[in-house]
Amino acid sequence: MSGVIDTDSPSAEWTFPAEPGAVRSARHAVRDTLRDWGLDHGVGDVTVLLVSELVTNSLRYASGPIGVRLVRREQVDTTPSLLVEVSDPLPDPPVERTAAPDDEHGRGLQLVAGSARRWGTRRGSTGKTVWFELALAG
């Protein structure tokens, strides 16, 4: 894992190898950062859950590095929010589907769509990014 926490603005980003431990490493990095920012009690659990789901999707379908980025947005004219991005080298966007009650997979994007204020995907020069935004109190 390699990571950068920007001390001038509230953002942090990491790159994880596409290995089984990536999900656990991403969870710990995100939880520690949210704790440092004082957000672990507000949006901590849901952020960690959604990052776990998206990193798991990347790990399952892509073979290259997985990027995770957090940006704390506190503009005066809008509600404060947390932007979370998970990137991988696979250009194909994920497909949201409805999982049957006994399906073992297929709920990650349902969780994102149901928990986030907004979410989406975008293509980049080297793959795609799935992002979501959570409202922050206050």
JSON list of C-alpha atoms in Angstrom, two decimals:
[
{"chain": "A", "resi": 1, "resn": "MET", "atom": "CA", "xyz": [0.00, 0.00, 0.00]},
{"chain": "A", "resi": 2, "resn": "SER", "atom": "CA", "xyz": [1.18, 3.48, -0.74]},
{"chain": "A", "resi": 3, "resn": "GLY", "atom": "CA", "xyz": [-0.69, 6.49, 0.56]},
{"chain": "A", "resi": 4, "resn": "VAL", "atom": "CA", "xyz": [-0.73, 10.26, 0.80]},
{"chain": "A", "resi": 5, "resn": "ILE", "atom": "CA", "xyz": [-2.65, 12.39, 3.25]},
{"chain": "A", "resi": 6, "resn": "ASP", "atom": "CA", "xyz": [-2.79, 16.01, 2.14]},
{"chain": "A", "resi": 7, "resn": "THR", "atom": "CA", "xyz": [-2.18, 18.28, 5.10]},
{"chain": "A", "resi": 8, "resn": "ASP", "atom": "CA", "xyz": [-3.18, 21.46, 3.23]},
{"chain": "A", "resi": 9, "resn": "SER", "atom": "CA", "xyz": [-6.66, 20.23, 2.32]},
{"chain": "A", "resi": 10, "resn": "PRO", "atom": "CA", "xyz": [-8.82, 17.51, 3.76]},
{"chain": "A", "resi": 11, "resn": "SER", "atom": "CA", "xyz": [-8.04, 14.70, 1.33]},
{"chain": "A", "resi": 12, "resn": "ALA", "atom": "CA", "xyz": [-6.25, 11.39, 1.39]},
{"chain": "A", "resi": 13, "resn": "GLU", "atom": "CA", "xyz": [-5.50, 8.75, -1.21]},
{"chain": "A", "resi": 14, "resn": "TRP", "atom": "CA", "xyz": [-3.94, 5.32, -1.39]},
{"chain": "A", "resi": 15, "resn": "THR", "atom": "CA", "xyz": [-3.02, 2.73, -3.98]},
{"chain": "A", "resi": 16, "resn": "PHE", "atom": "CA", "xyz": [-3.43, -0.93, -3.07]},
{"chain": "A", "resi": 17, "resn": "PRO", "atom": "CA", "xyz": [-2.13, -3.92, -5.03]},
{"chain": "A", "resi": 18, "resn": "ALA", "atom": "CA", "xyz": [-4.82, -6.22, -6.44]},
{"chain": "A", "resi": 19, "resn": "GLU", "atom": "CA", "xyz": [-4.25, -8.82, -3.71]},
{"chain": "A", "resi": 20, "resn": "PRO", "atom": "CA", "xyz": [-6.61, -10.42, -1.19]},
{"chain": "A", "resi": 21, "resn": "GLY", "atom": "CA", "xyz": [-5.40, -8.16, 1.63]},
{"chain": "A", "resi": 22, "resn": "ALA", "atom": "CA", "xyz": [-6.37, -4.99, -0.27]},
{"chain": "A", "resi": 23, "resn": "VAL", "atom": "CA", "xyz": [-9.88, -4.87, 1.19]},
{"chain": "A", "resi": 24, "resn": "ARG", "atom": "CA", "xyz": [-8.66, -5.11, 4.78]},
{"chain": "A", "resi": 25, "resn": "SER", "atom": "CA", "xyz": [-5.90, -2.55, 4.14]},
{"chain": "A", "resi": 26, "resn": "ALA", "atom": "CA", "xyz": [-8.36, -0.12, 2.52]},
{"chain": "A", "resi": 27, "resn": "ARG", "atom": "CA", "xyz": [-10.79, -0.47, 5.45]},
{"chain": "A", "resi": 28, "resn": "HIS", "atom": "CA", "xyz": [-8.05, 0.30, 7.97]},
{"chain": "A", "resi": 29, "resn": "ALA", "atom": "CA", "xyz": [-6.68, 3.27, 6.00]},
{"chain": "A", "resi": 30, "resn": "VAL", "atom": "CA", "xyz": [-10.14, 4.79, 5.56]},
{"chain": "A", "resi": 31, "resn": "ARG", "atom": "CA", "xyz": [-11.20, 4.20, 9.17]},
{"chain": "A", "resi": 32, "resn": "ASP", "atom": "CA", "xyz": [-7.94, 5.69, 10.53]},
{"chain": "A", "resi": 33, "resn": "THR", "atom": "CA", "xyz": [-8.29, 8.78, 8.32]},
{"chain": "A", "resi": 34, "resn": "LEU", "atom": "CA", "xyz": [-11.93, 9.32, 9.25]},
{"chain": "A", "resi": 35, "resn": "ARG", "atom": "CA", "xyz": [-10.95, 9.02, 12.91]},
{"chain": "A", "resi": 36, "resn": "ASP", "atom": "CA", "xyz": [-8.20, 11.64, 12.41]},
{"chain": "A", "resi": 37, "resn": "TRP", "atom": "CA", "xyz": [-10.78, 13.93, 10.76]},
{"chain": "A", "resi": 38, "resn": "GLY", "atom": "CA", "xyz": [-13.30, 13.38, 13.57]},
{"chain": "A", "resi": 39, "resn": "LEU", "atom": "CA", "xyz": [-15.78, 11.67, 11.24]},
{"chain": "A", "resi": 40, "resn": "ASP", "atom": "CA", "xyz": [-15.57, 8.12, 12.55]},
{"chain": "A", "resi": 41, "resn": "HIS", "atom": "CA", "xyz": [-18.83, 8.41, 14.52]},
{"chain": "A", "resi": 42, "resn": "GLY", "atom": "CA", "xyz": [-20.82, 10.22, 11.84]},
{"chain": "A", "resi": 43, "resn": "VAL", "atom": "CA", "xyz": [-20.14, 8.45, 8.55]},
{"chain": "A", "resi": 44, "resn": "GLY", "atom": "CA", "xyz": [-17.37, 6.06, 9.54]},
{"chain": "A", "resi": 45, "resn": "ASP", "atom": "CA", "xyz": [-19.17, 2.74, 9.46]},
{"chain": "A", "resi": 46, "resn": "VAL", "atom": "CA", "xyz": [-21.08, 3.35, 6.24]},
{"chain": "A", "resi": 47, "resn": "THR", "atom": "CA", "xyz": [-17.97, 4.73, 4.49]},
{"chain": "A", "resi": 48, "resn": "VAL", "atom": "CA", "xyz": [-15.88, 1.72, 5.48]},
{"chain": "A", "resi": 49, "resn": "LEU", "atom": "CA", "xyz": [-18.66, -0.67, 4.39]},
{"chain": "A", "resi": 50, "resn": "LEU", "atom": "CA", "xyz": [-19.06, 0.98, 0.97]},
{"chain": "A", "resi": 51, "resn": "VAL", "atom": "CA", "xyz": [-15.30, 1.18, 0.39]},
{"chain": "A", "resi": 52, "resn": "SER", "atom": "CA", "xyz": [-15.07, -2.52, 1.26]},
{"chain": "A", "resi": 53, "resn": "GLU", "atom": "CA", "xyz": [-17.76, -3.34, -1.30]},
{"chain": "A", "resi": 54, "resn": "LEU", "atom": "CA", "xyz": [-16.17, -1.28, -4.08]},
{"chain": "A", "resi": 55, "resn": "VAL", "atom": "CA", "xyz": [-12.63, -2.49, -3.43]},
{"chain": "A", "resi": 56, "resn": "THR", "atom": "CA", "xyz": [-13.96, -6.07, -3.40]},
{"chain": "A", "resi": 57, "resn": "ASN", "atom": "CA", "xyz": [-15.57, -5.44, -6.80]},
{"chain": "A", "resi": 58, "resn": "SER", "atom": "CA", "xyz": [-12.30, -4.05, -8.15]},
{"chain": "A", "resi": 59, "resn": "LEU", "atom": "CA", "xyz": [-10.36, -6.98, -6.73]},
{"chain": "A", "resi": 60, "resn": "ARG", "atom": "CA", "xyz": [-12.81, -9.45, -8.24]},
{"chain": "A", "resi": 61, "resn": "TYR", "atom": "CA", "xyz": [-12.84, -8.02, -11.77]},
{"chain": "A", "resi": 62, "resn": "ALA", "atom": "CA", "xyz": [-9.64, -6.00, -12.30]},
{"chain": "A", "resi": 63, "resn": "SER", "atom": "CA", "xyz": [-6.05, -7.17, -12.21]},
{"chain": "A", "resi": 64, "resn": "GLY", "atom": "CA", "xyz": [-4.19, -3.93, -11.54]},
{"chain": "A", "resi": 65, "resn": "PRO", "atom": "CA", "xyz": [-3.77, -1.49, -8.69]},
{"chain": "A", "resi": 66, "resn": "ILE", "atom": "CA", "xyz": [-6.80, -0.18, -6.83]},
{"chain": "A", "resi": 67, "resn": "GLY", "atom": "CA", "xyz": [-6.96, 3.47, -5.85]},
{"chain": "A", "resi": 68, "resn": "VAL", "atom": "CA", "xyz": [-9.00, 4.89, -2.97]},
{"chain": "A", "resi": 69, "resn": "ARG", "atom": "CA", "xyz": [-9.44, 8.61, -2.44]},
{"chain": "A", "resi": 70, "resn": "LEU", "atom": "CA", "xyz": [-11.31, 10.59, 0.24]},
{"chain": "A", "resi": 71, "resn": "VAL", "atom": "CA", "xyz": [-12.12, 14.28, -0.10]},
{"chain": "A", "resi": 72, "resn": "ARG", "atom": "CA", "xyz": [-13.82, 16.24, 2.64]},
{"chain": "A", "resi": 73, "resn": "ARG", "atom": "CA", "xyz": [-15.87, 19.03, 1.05]},
{"chain": "A", "resi": 74, "resn": "GLU", "atom": "CA", "xyz": [-16.89, 21.95, 3.23]},
{"chain": "A", "resi": 75, "resn": "GLN", "atom": "CA", "xyz": [-18.09, 24.66, 0.84]},
{"chain": "A", "resi": 76, "resn": "VAL", "atom": "CA", "xyz": [-20.00, 27.54, 2.37]},
{"chain": "A", "resi": 77, "resn": "ASP", "atom": "CA", "xyz": [-22.94, 27.33, -0.06]},
{"chain": "A", "resi": 78, "resn": "THR", "atom": "CA", "xyz": [-23.60, 23.58, 0.16]},
{"chain": "A", "resi": 79, "resn": "THR", "atom": "CA", "xyz": [-24.02, 20.90, 2.78]},
{"chain": "A", "resi": 80, "resn": "PRO", "atom": "CA", "xyz": [-20.64, 19.50, 3.86]},
{"chain": "A", "resi": 81, "resn": "SER", "atom": "CA", "xyz": [-19.95, 16.12, 2.28]},
{"chain": "A", "resi": 82, "resn": "LEU", "atom": "CA", "xyz": [-17.43, 13.35, 1.95]},
{"chain": "A", "resi": 83, "resn": "LEU", "atom": "CA", "xyz": [-16.51, 12.27, -1.57]},
{"chain": "A", "resi": 84, "resn": "VAL", "atom": "CA", "xyz": [-15.11, 8.75, -1.87]},
{"chain": "A", "resi": 85, "resn": "GLU", "atom": "CA", "xyz": [-13.58, 7.37, -5.06]},
{"chain": "A", "resi": 86, "resn": "VAL", "atom": "CA", "xyz": [-12.42, 3.83, -5.86]},
{"chain": "A", "resi": 87, "resn": "SER", "atom": "CA", "xyz": [-10.49, 3.41, -9.11]},
{"chain": "A", "resi": 88, "resn": "ASP", "atom": "CA", "xyz": [-9.13, 0.44, -11.02]},
{"chain": "A", "resi": 89, "resn": "PRO", "atom": "CA", "xyz": [-7.68, -0.22, -14.49]},
{"chain": "A", "resi": 90, "resn": "LEU", "atom": "CA", "xyz": [-10.77, -1.98, -15.86]},
{"chain": "A", "resi": 91, "resn": "PRO", "atom": "CA", "xyz": [-12.57, 0.49, -18.19]},
{"chain": "A", "resi": 92, "resn": "ASP", "atom": "CA", "xyz": [-15.99, -1.19, -18.01]},
{"chain": "A", "resi": 93, "resn": "PRO", "atom": "CA", "xyz": [-18.40, 0.44, -15.55]},
{"chain": "A", "resi": 94, "resn": "PRO", "atom": "CA", "xyz": [-19.95, -1.79, -12.90]},
{"chain": "A", "resi": 95, "resn": "VAL", "atom": "CA", "xyz": [-23.49, -3.00, -13.48]},
{"chain": "A", "resi": 96, "resn": "GLU", "atom": "CA", "xyz": [-26.06, -2.53, -10.74]},
{"chain": "A", "resi": 97, "resn": "ARG", "atom": "CA", "xyz": [-28.31, -5.55, -10.43]},
{"chain": "A", "resi": 98, "resn": "THR", "atom": "CA", "xyz": [-30.92, -6.85, -8.07]},
{"chain": "A", "resi": 99, "resn": "ALA", "atom": "CA", "xyz": [-29.59, -9.76, -6.05]},
{"chain": "A", "resi": 100, "resn": "ALA", "atom": "CA", "xyz": [-31.92, -12.61, -5.12]},
{"chain": "A", "resi": 101, "resn": "PRO", "atom": "CA", "xyz": [-32.22, -13.37, -1.40]},
{"chain": "A", "resi": 102, "resn": "ASP", "atom": "CA", "xyz": [-29.91, -16.41, -1.67]},
{"chain": "A", "resi": 103, "resn": "ASP", "atom": "CA", "xyz": [-27.29, -14.80, -3.96]},
{"chain": "A", "resi": 104, "resn": "GLU", "atom": "CA", "xyz": [-23.82, -14.57, -2.42]},
{"chain": "A", "resi": 105, "resn": "HIS", "atom": "CA", "xyz": [-22.78, -11.61, -4.59]},
{"chain": "A", "resi": 106, "resn": "GLY", "atom": "CA", "xyz": [-24.35, -8.62, -6.30]},
{"chain": "A", "resi": 107, "resn": "ARG", "atom": "CA", "xyz": [-25.31, -6.29, -3.46]},
{"chain": "A", "resi": 108, "resn": "GLY", "atom": "CA", "xyz": [-22.36, -3.87, -3.45]},
{"chain": "A", "resi": 109, "resn": "LEU", "atom": "CA", "xyz": [-23.79, -1.29, -5.81]},
{"chain": "A", "resi": 110, "resn": "GLN", "atom": "CA", "xyz": [-27.23, -1.67, -4.21]},
{"chain": "A", "resi": 111, "resn": "LEU", "atom": "CA", "xyz": [-25.63, -0.72, -0.89]},
{"chain": "A", "resi": 112, "resn": "VAL", "atom": "CA", "xyz": [-23.87, 2.25, -2.49]},
{"chain": "A", "resi": 113, "resn": "ALA", "atom": "CA", "xyz": [-27.05, 3.45, -4.23]},
{"chain": "A", "resi": 114, "resn": "GLY", "atom": "CA", "xyz": [-29.13, 3.05, -1.08]},
{"chain": "A", "resi": 115, "resn": "SER", "atom": "CA", "xyz": [-26.64, 4.69, 1.31]},
{"chain": "A", "resi": 116, "resn": "ALA", "atom": "CA", "xyz": [-25.03, 7.51, -0.64]},
{"chain": "A", "resi": 117, "resn": "ARG", "atom": "CA", "xyz": [-26.48, 10.92, -1.35]},
{"chain": "A", "resi": 118, "resn": "ARG", "atom": "CA", "xyz": [-25.15, 10.61, -4.89]},
{"chain": "A", "resi": 119, "resn": "TRP", "atom": "CA", "xyz": [-22.99, 8.11, -6.73]},
{"chain": "A", "resi": 120, "resn": "GLY", "atom": "CA", "xyz": [-21.73, 7.36, -10.21]},
{"chain": "A", "resi": 121, "resn": "THR", "atom": "CA", "xyz": [-18.90, 6.18, -12.42]},
{"chain": "A", "resi": 122, "resn": "ARG", "atom": "CA", "xyz": [-16.52, 7.88, -14.80]},
{"chain": "A", "resi": 123, "resn": "ARG", "atom": "CA", "xyz": [-13.94, 6.65, -17.26]},
{"chain": "A", "resi": 124, "resn": "GLY", "atom": "CA", "xyz": [-10.37, 7.80, -17.01]},
{"chain": "A", "resi": 125, "resn": "SER", "atom": "CA", "xyz": [-7.33, 7.45, -19.20]},
{"chain": "A", "resi": 126, "resn": "THR", "atom": "CA", "xyz": [-6.30, 4.26, -17.40]},
{"chain": "A", "resi": 127, "resn": "GLY", "atom": "CA", "xyz": [-9.58, 2.70, -16.24]},
{"chain": "A", "resi": 128, "resn": "LYS", "atom": "CA", "xyz": [-12.62, 3.81, -14.28]},
{"chain": "A", "resi": 129, "resn": "THR", "atom": "CA", "xyz": [-13.62, 5.39, -11.01]},
{"chain": "A", "resi": 130, "resn": "VAL", "atom": "CA", "xyz": [-16.71, 4.58, -9.00]},
{"chain": "A", "resi": 131, "resn": "TRP", "atom": "CA", "xyz": [-17.54, 7.41, -6.62]},
{"chain": "A", "resi": 132, "resn": "PHE", "atom": "CA", "xyz": [-20.09, 8.20, -3.95]},
{"chain": "A", "resi": 133, "resn": "GLU", "atom": "CA", "xyz": [-20.89, 11.16, -1.77]},
{"chain": "A", "resi": 134, "resn": "LEU", "atom": "CA", "xyz": [-22.14, 11.11, 1.81]},
{"chain": "A", "resi": 135, "resn": "ALA", "atom": "CA", "xyz": [-23.62, 14.12, 3.61]},
{"chain": "A", "resi": 136, "resn": "LEU", "atom": "CA", "xyz": [-21.78, 15.28, 6.71]},
{"chain": "A", "resi": 137, "resn": "ALA", "atom": "CA", "xyz": [-23.54, 16.72, 9.71]},
{"chain": "A", "resi": 138, "resn": "GLY", "atom": "CA", "xyz": [-23.20, 20.31, 10.30]}
]
